[in-house]
Short mmCIF file of C-alpha atoms and ligand atoms in Angstrom, two decimals:
data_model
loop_
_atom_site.label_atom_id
_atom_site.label_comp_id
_atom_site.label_asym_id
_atom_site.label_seq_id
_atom_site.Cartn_x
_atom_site.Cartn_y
_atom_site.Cartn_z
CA UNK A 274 -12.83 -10.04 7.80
CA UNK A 275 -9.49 -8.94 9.29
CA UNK A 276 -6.25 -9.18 7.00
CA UNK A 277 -2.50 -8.28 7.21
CA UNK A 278 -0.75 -7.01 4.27
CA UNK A 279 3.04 -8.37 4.74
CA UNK A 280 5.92 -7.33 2.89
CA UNK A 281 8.72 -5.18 2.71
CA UNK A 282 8.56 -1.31 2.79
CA UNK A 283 7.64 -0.10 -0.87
CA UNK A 284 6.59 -3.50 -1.99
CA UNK A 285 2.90 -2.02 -2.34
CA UNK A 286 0.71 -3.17 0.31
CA UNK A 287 -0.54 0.75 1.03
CA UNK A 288 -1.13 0.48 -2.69
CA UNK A 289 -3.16 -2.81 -2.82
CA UNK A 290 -4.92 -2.33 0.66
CA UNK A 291 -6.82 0.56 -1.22
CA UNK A 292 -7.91 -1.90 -3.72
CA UNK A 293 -8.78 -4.54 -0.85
CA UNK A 294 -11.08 -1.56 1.03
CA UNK A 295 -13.61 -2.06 -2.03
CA UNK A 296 -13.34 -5.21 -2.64
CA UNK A 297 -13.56 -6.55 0.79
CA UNK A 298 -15.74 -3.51 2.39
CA UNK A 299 -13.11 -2.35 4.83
CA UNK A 300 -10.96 -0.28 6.50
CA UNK A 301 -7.26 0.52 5.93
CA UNK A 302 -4.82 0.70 9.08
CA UNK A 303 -1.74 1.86 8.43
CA UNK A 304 0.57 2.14 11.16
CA UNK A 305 2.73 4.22 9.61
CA UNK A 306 -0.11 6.89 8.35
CA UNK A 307 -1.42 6.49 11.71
CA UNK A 308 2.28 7.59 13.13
CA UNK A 309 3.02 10.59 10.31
CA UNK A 310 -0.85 12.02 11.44
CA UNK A 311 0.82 12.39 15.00
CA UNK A 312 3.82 13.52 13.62
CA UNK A 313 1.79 16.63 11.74
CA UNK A 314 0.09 17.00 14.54
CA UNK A 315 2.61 17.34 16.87
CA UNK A 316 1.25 15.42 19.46
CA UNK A 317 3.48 14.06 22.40
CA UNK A 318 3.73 10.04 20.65
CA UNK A 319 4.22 11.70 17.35
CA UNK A 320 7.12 13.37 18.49
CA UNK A 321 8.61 10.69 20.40
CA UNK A 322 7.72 8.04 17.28
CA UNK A 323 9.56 10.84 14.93
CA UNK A 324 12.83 10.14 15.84
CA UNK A 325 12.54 6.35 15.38
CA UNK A 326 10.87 6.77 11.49
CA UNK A 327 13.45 9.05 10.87
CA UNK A 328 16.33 6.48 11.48
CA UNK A 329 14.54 3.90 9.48
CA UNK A 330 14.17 2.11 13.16
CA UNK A 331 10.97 0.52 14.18
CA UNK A 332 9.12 2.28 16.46
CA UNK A 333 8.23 0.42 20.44
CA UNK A 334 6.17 -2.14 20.11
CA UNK A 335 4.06 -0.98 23.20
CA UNK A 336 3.17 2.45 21.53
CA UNK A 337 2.27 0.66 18.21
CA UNK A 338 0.32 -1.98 20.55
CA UNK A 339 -1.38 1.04 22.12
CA UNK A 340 -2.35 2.89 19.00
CA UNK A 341 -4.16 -0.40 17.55
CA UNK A 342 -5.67 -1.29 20.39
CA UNK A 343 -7.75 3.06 20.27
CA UNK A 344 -8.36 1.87 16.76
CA UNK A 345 -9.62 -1.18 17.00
CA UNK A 346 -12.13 0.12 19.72
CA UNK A 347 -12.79 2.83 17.58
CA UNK A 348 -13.39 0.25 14.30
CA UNK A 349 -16.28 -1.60 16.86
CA UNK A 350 -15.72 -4.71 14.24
CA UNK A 351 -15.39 -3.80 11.01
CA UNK A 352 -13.77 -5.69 8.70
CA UNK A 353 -10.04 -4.40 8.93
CA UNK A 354 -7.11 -4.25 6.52
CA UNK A 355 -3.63 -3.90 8.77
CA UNK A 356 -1.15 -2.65 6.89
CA UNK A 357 2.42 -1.95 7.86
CA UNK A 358 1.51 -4.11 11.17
CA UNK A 359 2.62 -6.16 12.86
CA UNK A 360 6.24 -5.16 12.26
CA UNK A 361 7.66 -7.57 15.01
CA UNK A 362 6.84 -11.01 16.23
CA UNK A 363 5.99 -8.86 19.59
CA UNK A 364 3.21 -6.98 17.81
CA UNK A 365 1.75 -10.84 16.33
CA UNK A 366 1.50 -12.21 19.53
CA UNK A 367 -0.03 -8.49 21.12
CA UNK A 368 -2.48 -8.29 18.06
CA UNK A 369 -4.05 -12.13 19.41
CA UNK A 370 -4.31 -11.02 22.76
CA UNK A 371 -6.10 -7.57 21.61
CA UNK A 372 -8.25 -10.06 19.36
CA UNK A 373 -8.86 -12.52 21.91
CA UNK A 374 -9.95 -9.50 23.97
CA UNK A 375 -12.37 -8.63 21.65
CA UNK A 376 -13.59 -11.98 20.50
CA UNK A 377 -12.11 -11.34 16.51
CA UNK A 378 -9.61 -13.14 14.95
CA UNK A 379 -7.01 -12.66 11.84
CA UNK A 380 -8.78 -14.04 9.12
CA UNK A 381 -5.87 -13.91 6.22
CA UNK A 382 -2.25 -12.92 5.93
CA UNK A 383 -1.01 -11.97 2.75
CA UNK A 384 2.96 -11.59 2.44
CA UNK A 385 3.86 -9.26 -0.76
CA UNK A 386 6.97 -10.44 -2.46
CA UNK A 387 10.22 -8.20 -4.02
CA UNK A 388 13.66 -8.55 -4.08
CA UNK A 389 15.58 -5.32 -2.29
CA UNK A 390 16.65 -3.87 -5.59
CA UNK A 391 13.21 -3.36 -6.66
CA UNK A 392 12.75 -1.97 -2.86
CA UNK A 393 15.02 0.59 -3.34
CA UNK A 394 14.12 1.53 -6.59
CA UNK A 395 10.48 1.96 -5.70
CA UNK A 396 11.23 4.09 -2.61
CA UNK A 397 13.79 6.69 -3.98
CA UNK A 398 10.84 7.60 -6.53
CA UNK A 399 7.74 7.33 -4.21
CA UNK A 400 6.69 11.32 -3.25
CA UNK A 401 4.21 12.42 -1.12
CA UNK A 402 1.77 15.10 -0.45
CA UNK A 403 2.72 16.91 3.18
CA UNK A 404 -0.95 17.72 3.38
CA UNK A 405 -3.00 14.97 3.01
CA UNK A 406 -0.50 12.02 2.41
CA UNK A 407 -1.62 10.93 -0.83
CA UNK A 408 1.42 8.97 -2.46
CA UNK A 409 2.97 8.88 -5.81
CA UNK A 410 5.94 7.59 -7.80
CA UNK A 411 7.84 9.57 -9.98
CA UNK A 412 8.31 6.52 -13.07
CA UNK A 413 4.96 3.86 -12.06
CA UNK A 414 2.36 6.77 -10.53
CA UNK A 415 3.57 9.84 -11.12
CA UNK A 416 0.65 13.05 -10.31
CA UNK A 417 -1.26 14.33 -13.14
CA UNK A 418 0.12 17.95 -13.31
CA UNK A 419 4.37 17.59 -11.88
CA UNK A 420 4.45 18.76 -8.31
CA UNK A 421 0.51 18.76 -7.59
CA UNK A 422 -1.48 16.91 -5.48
CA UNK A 423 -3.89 14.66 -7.55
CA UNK A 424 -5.96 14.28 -4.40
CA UNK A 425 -6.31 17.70 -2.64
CA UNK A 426 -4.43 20.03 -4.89
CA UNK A 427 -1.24 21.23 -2.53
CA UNK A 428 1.38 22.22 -4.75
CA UNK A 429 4.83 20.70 -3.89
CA UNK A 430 5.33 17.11 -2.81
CA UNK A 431 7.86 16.17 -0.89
CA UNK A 432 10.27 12.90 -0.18
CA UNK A 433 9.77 11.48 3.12
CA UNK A 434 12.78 11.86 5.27
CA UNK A 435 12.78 8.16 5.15
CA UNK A 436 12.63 7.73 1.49
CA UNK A 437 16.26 9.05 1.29
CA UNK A 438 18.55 6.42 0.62
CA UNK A 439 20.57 6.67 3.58
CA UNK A 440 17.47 5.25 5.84
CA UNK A 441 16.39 3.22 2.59
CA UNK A 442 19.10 0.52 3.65
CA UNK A 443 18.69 0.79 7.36
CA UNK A 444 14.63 -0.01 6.96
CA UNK A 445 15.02 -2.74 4.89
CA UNK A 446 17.88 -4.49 7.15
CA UNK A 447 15.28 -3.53 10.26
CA UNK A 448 12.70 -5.31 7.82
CA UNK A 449 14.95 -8.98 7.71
CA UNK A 450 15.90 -8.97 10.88
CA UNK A 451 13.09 -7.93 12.65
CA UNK A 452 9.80 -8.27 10.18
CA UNK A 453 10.57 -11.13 8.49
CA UNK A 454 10.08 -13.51 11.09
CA UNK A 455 6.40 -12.47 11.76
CA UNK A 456 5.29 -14.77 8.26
CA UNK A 457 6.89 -17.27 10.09
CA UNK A 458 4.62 -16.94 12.86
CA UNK A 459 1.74 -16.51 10.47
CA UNK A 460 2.58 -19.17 8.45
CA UNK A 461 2.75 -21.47 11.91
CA UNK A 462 -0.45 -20.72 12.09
CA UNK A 463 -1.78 -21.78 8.78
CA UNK A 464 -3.15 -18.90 7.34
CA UNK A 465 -0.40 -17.33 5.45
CA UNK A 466 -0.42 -16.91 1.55
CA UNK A 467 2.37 -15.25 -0.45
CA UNK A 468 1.90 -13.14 -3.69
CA UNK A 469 4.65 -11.46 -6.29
CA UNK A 470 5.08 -7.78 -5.65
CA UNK A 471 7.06 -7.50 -8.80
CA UNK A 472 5.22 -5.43 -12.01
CA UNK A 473 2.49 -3.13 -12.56
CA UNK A 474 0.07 -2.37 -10.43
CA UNK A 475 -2.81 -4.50 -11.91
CA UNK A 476 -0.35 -7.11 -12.23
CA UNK A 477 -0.03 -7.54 -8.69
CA UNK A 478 -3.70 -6.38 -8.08
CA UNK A 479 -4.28 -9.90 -10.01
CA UNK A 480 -2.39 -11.89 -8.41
CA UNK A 481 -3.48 -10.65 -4.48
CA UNK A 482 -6.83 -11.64 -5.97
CA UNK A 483 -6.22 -15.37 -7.03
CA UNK A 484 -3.78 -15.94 -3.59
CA UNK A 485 -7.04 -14.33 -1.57
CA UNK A 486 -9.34 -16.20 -3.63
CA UNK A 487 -12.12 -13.28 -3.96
P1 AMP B 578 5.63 2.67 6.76
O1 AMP B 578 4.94 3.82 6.13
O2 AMP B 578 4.71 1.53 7.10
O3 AMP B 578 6.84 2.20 5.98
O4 AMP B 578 6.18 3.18 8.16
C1 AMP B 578 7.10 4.26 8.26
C2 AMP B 578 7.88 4.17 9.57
O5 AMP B 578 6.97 4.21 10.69
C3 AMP B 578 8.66 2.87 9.77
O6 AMP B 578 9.95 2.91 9.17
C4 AMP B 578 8.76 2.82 11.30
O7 AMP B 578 9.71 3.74 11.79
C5 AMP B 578 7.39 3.31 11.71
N1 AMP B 578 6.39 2.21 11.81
C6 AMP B 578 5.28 2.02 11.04
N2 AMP B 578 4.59 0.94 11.40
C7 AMP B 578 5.29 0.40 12.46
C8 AMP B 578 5.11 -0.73 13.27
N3 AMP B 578 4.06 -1.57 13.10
N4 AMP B 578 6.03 -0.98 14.23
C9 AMP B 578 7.08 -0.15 14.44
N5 AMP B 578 7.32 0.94 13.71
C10 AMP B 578 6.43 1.23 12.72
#
């Protein structure tokens, strides 16, 4: 099984994908995770990528191409979540050569649904851990003890630089011009379903069950 998790940023889809992994027996890949690991790192592409994610600006579609293409190697067929990819209608038509390549195909695309108010709400409370990137929100999933990590126990989260509302509106007007277009593609292609990001958690959880039909 290989799906894509569409949708703005903040609309959930890192959220839901880890409900998806159990349900569905697969693995989450996150672009963006896969781009903040280099950034800790400090590896040559996560310094390079830095400067895009800070700007709210998508980051070249070769060097996301590249990344998913070590992955996918690395995955040797196992059912895949993508989330946060493809960003561009570049990346679509890269990911069907890399699955051509490797005899797979894109089973599903689900598109997440909010309104940009909600958007920027979500995002100005979402914190995160700089250790091991576990993410909360301040008013829907806030840590158990303030300022801890849940997960690994590192005491101060942090707002990513591109949580701050500045690069808030610059990602989501990157996300209409250049994002929205790839449900289009997916939806040219038959196997696009939609689902409403808007409420709680197992709201939404519901309702990406009933459009997935599992
Ligand atoms: P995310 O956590 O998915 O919102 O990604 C954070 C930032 O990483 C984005 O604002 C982009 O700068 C960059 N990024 C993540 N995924 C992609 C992608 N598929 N294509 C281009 N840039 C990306």
């Amino acid at each position: 099984m290989r799906l894509i998790l569409l949708g703005p940023p903040g609309v959930g889809k890192g959220t839901q994908a880890q409900f998806l992994m159990d349900r569905l027996q697969a693995v989450q890949v996150s672009t963006g995770d896969l781009l903040r690991a280099a950034v800790r790192e400090g590896t040559a592409l996560g310094k390079d990528a830095k400067r895009y994610m800070d700007a709210g600006e998508l980051v070249p579609d070769d060097v996301i191409l590249g990344l998913i293409g070590e992955k996918m190697t690395e995955l040797k067929g196992r059912s895949v979540i993508f989330d946060g990819f493809p960003r561009t209608v570049a990346q679509a038509e890269g990911l069907d050569r890399l699955m051509d390549g490797l005899g797979q195909q894109i089973d599903r695309v689900l598109e997440l649904t909010v309104e940009d108010q909600v958007v920027i709400d979500r995002l100005s409370s979402r914190r995160s851990c700089p250790q091991c990137g576990a993410v909360f929100n301040l008013i829907s999933a806030p840590p158990k003890v303030e300022n801890v990590c849940d997960v690994c126990g590192h005491v101060g989260l942090i707002q990513r630089d591109d949580d701050k509302p500045e690069v808030i509106a610059n990602r989501l007007r990157v996300y209409h011009d250049q994002t929205a277009p790839v449900a289009g593609y997916y939806h040219d292609r038959g196997n696009l379903v939609q689902a409403d990001g808007l409420g709680s958690v197992e709201e939404v959880r519901s309702r990406v069950d009933s459009a997935l039909a599992i």
